[in-house]
Amino acid sequence: MTPISFNDLNGKVCVITGGAGVIGTAMVKAMASVGMKIAIADINPETAQKMANEIAAESNATVIGVEANVLDKASLEKARQIINEKLGEIDILINGAGGNHPTATTKVEQMDEASIDHLEETFYGLEMDGFDKVFALNFKGTLLPTMVFTQDMLKNRKGVVLNISSMNSYKPLTKIPAYSAAKAAVNNFTEWLAVHLAKVGIRVNAIAPGFFITNQNRFLVLDEKTGGFSPRGQKIVNNTPMGKFGEPEDLQGATLFLLSDISSFITGIVIPVDGGYSAFGGV
Ligand code: NAD
């Protein structure tokens, strides 16, 4: 009997948007470890190239950095051309670019009598510009790269798309309505697209990470002065049955599992990787 492995991934070409970020880097390392060829497509090309060089040196895998803005179709098409030239046809796409921003964040979690006099700290004070940017980055920034980077998969009638959702997609967290709504839309789109592409050989799934300390949430979960948890950070730990934040490496198993032919009958699902957060009722 042939042992079950991730060998089918060896030599496969993957594009990962936002791949220079904290979570993206862990995913790139996982893919490099099984011999995949990876293009880190990021709005920040210097960081992408630096990351690519480091991981290539550590792993002997082929990893390149490419400039791409997930909100700009022309930039994605240019990136695709470069990837095709340097690595060949694209087999796999990970939509990793995303995140929240302070301009789309309310200052208070819930309104009370005191906040009636400080509406700027509530839902009523949200700036539409910040809201639109966060919603677009997470939702349109998943949809557009999928249109561009699945073209080779469509031609070959085989491919995998992996979206990065969030715990916010199941139950919105306080303060970040644009991010929550966009990630809920990513789950819905994951199901929609999985159905749409099921008969042409492209699988579409998502991972919903729990809580990891990264650039996008550091300002919310850590106390700048003490370096310890903010009250919100402590609340997250208290509501995660494993009692801790995750390490980006904790996402590697679910990533390879969903990319590999091991899961060739799996499409349209969202896997939580969250230390039990989504299973816990809080009491
Ligand atoms: P990060 O900020 O470390 O990385 C995000 C990367 O995306 C950066 O390299 C950035 O340059 C890139 N990027 C930003 N805008 C872009 C654009 N327009 N085009 C191309 N690239 C762009 O964040 P992260 O925590 O590693 O987030 C990765 C994904 O995981 C995001 O979708 C995020 O929403 C999701 N996520 C994170 C957490 C968490 O706890 N950190 C939890 C759940 C989901």
Coordinates of C-alpha atoms and ligand atoms in Angstrom, one line a residue:
M1 CA 0.0 0.0 0.0
T2 CA 1.3 3.5 -0.9
P3 CA 1.7 5.6 2.3
I4 CA -0.5 8.6 2.3
S5 CA 1.6 11.8 1.8
F6 CA 1.7 15.3 0.4
N7 CA 3.9 14.1 -2.5
D8 CA 1.3 15.2 -5.1
L9 CA 2.2 18.8 -4.1
N10 CA 5.9 18.5 -5.1
G11 CA 6.6 20.8 -8.1
K12 CA 3.1 22.4 -8.0
V13 CA 3.0 26.2 -8.6
C14 CA 1.2 28.3 -6.0
V15 CA 0.6 32.0 -5.8
I16 CA -0.1 33.4 -2.4
T17 CA -1.4 36.9 -2.1
G18 CA -0.3 38.8 1.0
G19 CA 2.3 36.1 1.3
A20 CA 4.8 38.4 3.0
G21 CA 2.6 38.7 6.1
V22 CA 2.9 36.8 9.3
I23 CA 0.4 34.1 8.4
G24 CA 1.4 34.0 4.7
T25 CA 5.0 33.4 5.7
A26 CA 4.1 30.3 7.7
M27 CA 2.1 29.0 4.8
V28 CA 4.9 29.6 2.3
K29 CA 7.3 27.7 4.6
A30 CA 4.8 24.7 4.7
M31 CA 4.6 24.7 1.0
A32 CA 8.3 25.0 0.5
S33 CA 8.8 22.0 2.8
V34 CA 6.9 19.8 0.4
G35 CA 8.8 21.0 -2.7
M36 CA 6.2 23.4 -4.1
K37 CA 7.2 26.4 -6.3
I38 CA 5.8 29.5 -4.7
A39 CA 5.2 33.1 -5.8
I40 CA 4.7 35.5 -3.0
A41 CA 2.5 38.2 -4.5
D42 CA 2.4 41.2 -2.2
I43 CA 1.8 44.9 -2.4
N44 CA 5.2 45.3 -0.7
P45 CA 7.6 43.8 -3.3
E46 CA 10.8 44.3 -1.2
T47 CA 9.5 42.4 1.8
A48 CA 8.1 39.7 -0.6
Q49 CA 11.5 39.3 -2.3
K50 CA 13.4 39.2 1.0
M51 CA 11.0 36.6 2.4
A52 CA 11.3 34.6 -0.8
N53 CA 15.1 34.6 -0.7
E54 CA 15.2 33.6 3.0
I55 CA 12.7 30.7 2.6
A56 CA 14.4 29.5 -0.6
A57 CA 17.8 29.5 1.1
E58 CA 16.3 27.6 4.1
S59 CA 14.4 25.0 2.1
N60 CA 16.0 24.7 -1.3
A61 CA 12.5 25.3 -2.8
T62 CA 11.9 27.8 -5.7
V63 CA 10.3 30.9 -4.1
I64 CA 10.0 34.2 -5.8
G65 CA 8.6 37.6 -4.8
V66 CA 6.2 39.5 -7.2
E67 CA 4.6 42.8 -6.8
A68 CA 0.8 42.7 -6.9
N69 CA -2.1 44.8 -5.6
V70 CA -5.1 42.5 -5.0
L71 CA -7.4 45.4 -5.7
D72 CA -6.0 46.2 -9.2
K73 CA -6.7 43.7 -12.0
A74 CA -4.0 45.1 -14.2
S75 CA -1.4 44.6 -11.5
L76 CA -2.6 41.1 -11.0
E77 CA -2.4 40.3 -14.7
K78 CA 1.1 41.6 -14.8
A79 CA 2.0 39.5 -11.8
R80 CA 0.5 36.4 -13.5
Q81 CA 2.6 37.0 -16.6
I82 CA 5.8 37.1 -14.5
I83 CA 4.8 34.0 -12.6
N84 CA 4.0 32.1 -15.8
E85 CA 7.4 33.1 -17.2
K86 CA 9.4 32.3 -14.1
L87 CA 7.5 29.3 -12.6
G88 CA 5.1 28.0 -15.2
E89 CA 1.4 27.5 -15.1
I90 CA -0.4 28.2 -11.8
D91 CA -1.9 25.2 -10.0
I92 CA -2.9 26.7 -6.7
L93 CA -4.0 30.1 -5.3
I94 CA -4.0 31.2 -1.7
N95 CA -5.9 34.4 -1.1
G96 CA -4.0 35.6 2.0
A97 CA -4.0 39.4 1.6
G98 CA -6.4 41.0 4.1
G99 CA -6.7 42.6 7.4
N100 CA -8.4 45.3 9.5
H101 CA -7.4 48.9 9.9
P102 CA -7.9 51.5 12.8
T103 CA -10.0 53.7 10.5
A104 CA -12.7 50.9 10.3
T105 CA -12.7 50.3 14.0
T106 CA -15.1 51.8 16.6
K107 CA -13.5 53.0 19.8
V108 CA -16.2 51.5 22.0
E109 CA -17.4 47.9 22.0
Q110 CA -21.0 48.7 23.0
M111 CA -22.9 51.9 23.2
D112 CA -24.2 53.0 26.6
E113 CA -25.6 56.2 28.1
A114 CA -22.2 57.8 28.2
S115 CA -21.5 57.2 24.5
I116 CA -24.6 59.1 23.4
D117 CA -22.5 62.3 24.0
H118 CA -19.5 60.8 22.1
L119 CA -21.0 59.4 18.9
E120 CA -17.6 59.7 17.2
E121 CA -16.5 56.7 19.2
T122 CA -19.4 54.5 18.0
F123 CA -20.9 53.1 14.9
Y124 CA -22.1 56.6 14.0
G125 CA -18.5 57.9 13.9
L126 CA -17.3 55.3 11.3
E127 CA -15.7 57.0 8.3
M128 CA -17.0 55.4 5.1
D129 CA -13.6 55.7 3.4
G130 CA -11.9 53.4 6.0
F131 CA -14.9 51.1 6.0
D132 CA -14.8 50.7 2.2
K133 CA -11.1 50.1 2.1
V134 CA -11.2 47.3 4.7
F135 CA -14.3 45.7 3.1
A136 CA -12.7 45.9 -0.4
L137 CA -9.3 44.5 0.7
N138 CA -10.8 41.4 2.3
F139 CA -13.6 40.7 -0.1
K140 CA -12.8 42.2 -3.5
G141 CA -9.2 41.4 -2.7
T142 CA -10.2 37.7 -2.7
L143 CA -12.5 37.8 -5.7
L144 CA -10.2 39.7 -8.2
P145 CA -7.1 37.5 -7.7
T146 CA -9.3 34.4 -8.1
M147 CA -10.5 35.7 -11.5
V148 CA -6.9 36.2 -12.7
F149 CA -4.9 33.4 -11.1
T150 CA -7.3 30.5 -11.8
Q151 CA -7.1 30.9 -15.6
D152 CA -4.4 28.2 -15.9
M153 CA -6.4 25.9 -13.6
L154 CA -9.5 26.4 -15.7
K155 CA -7.5 25.4 -18.9
N156 CA -6.1 22.3 -17.1
R157 CA -9.4 21.4 -15.5
K158 CA -7.5 21.1 -12.2
G159 CA -6.7 23.5 -9.4
V160 CA -7.2 24.6 -5.8
V161 CA -8.2 27.9 -4.3
L162 CA -7.7 28.5 -0.6
N163 CA -9.2 31.6 1.0
I164 CA -8.3 33.0 4.4
S165 CA -11.3 33.8 6.4
S166 CA -11.5 34.5 10.2
M167 CA -13.4 33.8 13.4
N168 CA -15.3 37.1 12.6
S169 CA -17.0 35.3 9.8
Y170 CA -19.1 33.1 12.1
K171 CA -19.8 35.7 14.9
P172 CA -18.7 39.3 14.5
L173 CA -16.3 40.6 17.0
T174 CA -17.0 44.0 18.5
K175 CA -15.4 47.1 17.0
I176 CA -14.6 45.8 13.5
P177 CA -17.8 45.7 11.5
A178 CA -16.2 46.1 8.0
Y179 CA -13.7 43.3 8.6
S180 CA -16.4 41.0 10.1
A181 CA -18.8 41.6 7.2
A182 CA -16.1 41.1 4.6
K183 CA -14.9 37.8 6.2
A184 CA -18.6 36.5 6.3
A185 CA -18.7 37.4 2.6
V186 CA -15.5 35.4 2.0
N187 CA -17.2 32.3 3.6
N188 CA -20.3 32.8 1.4
F189 CA -18.2 33.4 -1.7
T190 CA -16.1 30.2 -0.9
E191 CA -19.3 28.2 -1.0
W192 CA -20.6 30.0 -4.1
L193 CA -17.4 29.6 -6.1
A194 CA -16.9 26.0 -5.0
V195 CA -20.3 25.2 -6.5
H196 CA -19.7 27.3 -9.6
L197 CA -16.3 25.6 -10.4
A198 CA -17.0 22.1 -9.1
K199 CA -17.5 20.6 -12.6
V200 CA -14.4 22.2 -14.1
G201 CA -12.0 20.6 -11.6
I202 CA -11.3 23.6 -9.3
R203 CA -11.8 23.1 -5.6
V204 CA -12.4 26.1 -3.4
N205 CA -12.1 26.0 0.4
A206 CA -11.1 28.3 3.3
I207 CA -9.4 28.3 6.6
A208 CA -10.7 30.5 9.4
P209 CA -7.8 31.2 11.7
G210 CA -8.6 32.0 15.3
F211 CA -6.3 34.5 17.1
F212 CA -2.7 35.1 16.1
I213 CA -0.8 38.2 17.1
T214 CA 0.1 40.0 13.8
N215 CA 0.5 43.5 12.4
Q216 CA -3.2 44.0 11.8
N217 CA -4.4 43.3 15.4
R218 CA -1.3 44.2 17.5
F219 CA -2.8 47.6 18.4
L220 CA -6.0 45.9 19.6
V221 CA -4.7 42.9 21.6
L222 CA -1.5 44.2 23.2
D223 CA -1.0 47.0 25.7
E224 CA 1.5 49.4 24.2
K225 CA 2.9 50.4 27.6
T226 CA 3.2 47.1 29.4
G227 CA 3.7 44.8 26.4
G228 CA 1.2 42.5 28.1
F229 CA -2.3 41.7 26.8
S230 CA -4.9 44.5 26.5
P231 CA -8.2 43.8 28.2
R232 CA -9.4 42.7 24.7
G233 CA -6.3 40.4 24.3
Q234 CA -7.0 38.9 27.7
K235 CA -10.7 38.3 26.7
I236 CA -9.5 36.4 23.6
V237 CA -7.3 34.2 25.7
N238 CA -10.1 33.6 28.2
N239 CA -12.4 32.6 25.3
T240 CA -10.0 30.2 23.6
P241 CA -10.3 26.9 25.4
M242 CA -6.6 26.1 24.8
G243 CA -5.9 29.4 26.7
K244 CA -3.5 31.0 24.3
F245 CA -3.0 32.8 21.0
G246 CA -2.1 30.5 18.0
E247 CA 1.3 30.4 16.4
P248 CA 1.3 30.9 12.6
E249 CA 2.8 27.4 12.2
D250 CA -0.5 26.0 13.6
L251 CA -2.0 26.8 10.2
Q252 CA 0.4 24.7 8.2
G253 CA -1.3 21.3 8.6
A254 CA -4.8 22.5 7.5
T255 CA -3.2 24.4 4.6
L256 CA -1.4 21.4 3.1
F257 CA -4.3 19.1 3.8
L258 CA -6.7 21.4 1.8
L259 CA -4.2 22.0 -1.0
S260 CA -3.3 18.3 -1.5
D261 CA -5.2 15.7 -3.6
I262 CA -5.7 14.0 -0.3
S263 CA -8.8 16.2 0.0
S264 CA -9.8 15.9 -3.6
F265 CA -13.5 15.3 -2.7
I266 CA -13.5 18.4 -0.4
T267 CA -14.8 21.7 -1.7
G268 CA -16.8 24.5 -0.3
I269 CA -15.8 24.1 3.4
V270 CA -14.3 26.5 5.9
I271 CA -12.0 24.9 8.5
P272 CA -11.5 26.7 11.8
V273 CA -8.0 26.6 13.2
D274 CA -8.7 28.3 16.5
G275 CA -7.8 26.4 19.7
G276 CA -11.5 25.7 20.2
Y277 CA -12.7 29.3 20.1
S278 CA -15.6 28.6 17.8
A279 CA -16.7 25.6 19.8
F280 CA -16.9 27.5 23.1
G281 CA -20.1 29.2 24.3
G282 CA -18.2 31.4 26.8
V283 CA -19.5 29.6 29.9
Ligands
NAD1 P1 -0.2 40.7 7.8 O1 -0.6 42.2 8.0 O2 1.0 40.2 8.6 O3 -0.1 40.4 6.3 C1 -0.9 40.9 5.3 C2 0.0 41.0 4.0 O4 -0.9 41.4 3.0 C3 1.1 42.0 4.1 O5 2.3 41.4 3.6 C4 0.7 43.1 3.2 O6 1.8 43.8 2.6 C5 -0.2 42.4 2.2 N1 -1.2 43.3 1.6 C6 -1.9 44.3 2.1 N2 -2.7 44.9 1.2 C7 -2.4 44.3 0.0 C8 -2.9 44.5 -1.3 N3 -3.8 45.4 -1.6 N4 -2.4 43.6 -2.3 C9 -1.5 42.7 -2.0 N5 -1.0 42.5 -0.8 C10 -1.4 43.2 0.2 O7 -1.5 40.0 8.3 P2 -1.8 38.5 8.6 O8 -2.3 38.4 10.0 O9 -0.7 37.6 8.2 O10 -3.1 38.2 7.7 C11 -3.1 37.3 6.6 C12 -4.6 36.9 6.4 O11 -5.1 36.2 7.6 C13 -5.6 38.1 6.3 O12 -6.6 37.7 5.3 C14 -6.2 38.2 7.6 O13 -7.4 38.8 7.6 C15 -6.3 36.8 8.0 N6 -6.5 36.5 9.5 C16 -5.6 36.9 10.4 C17 -5.8 36.6 11.7 C18 -4.8 37.0 12.8 O14 -5.1 36.7 14.0 N7 -3.7 37.7 12.5 C19 -6.9 35.9 12.2 C20 -7.8 35.5 11.2 C21 -7.6 35.8 9.9

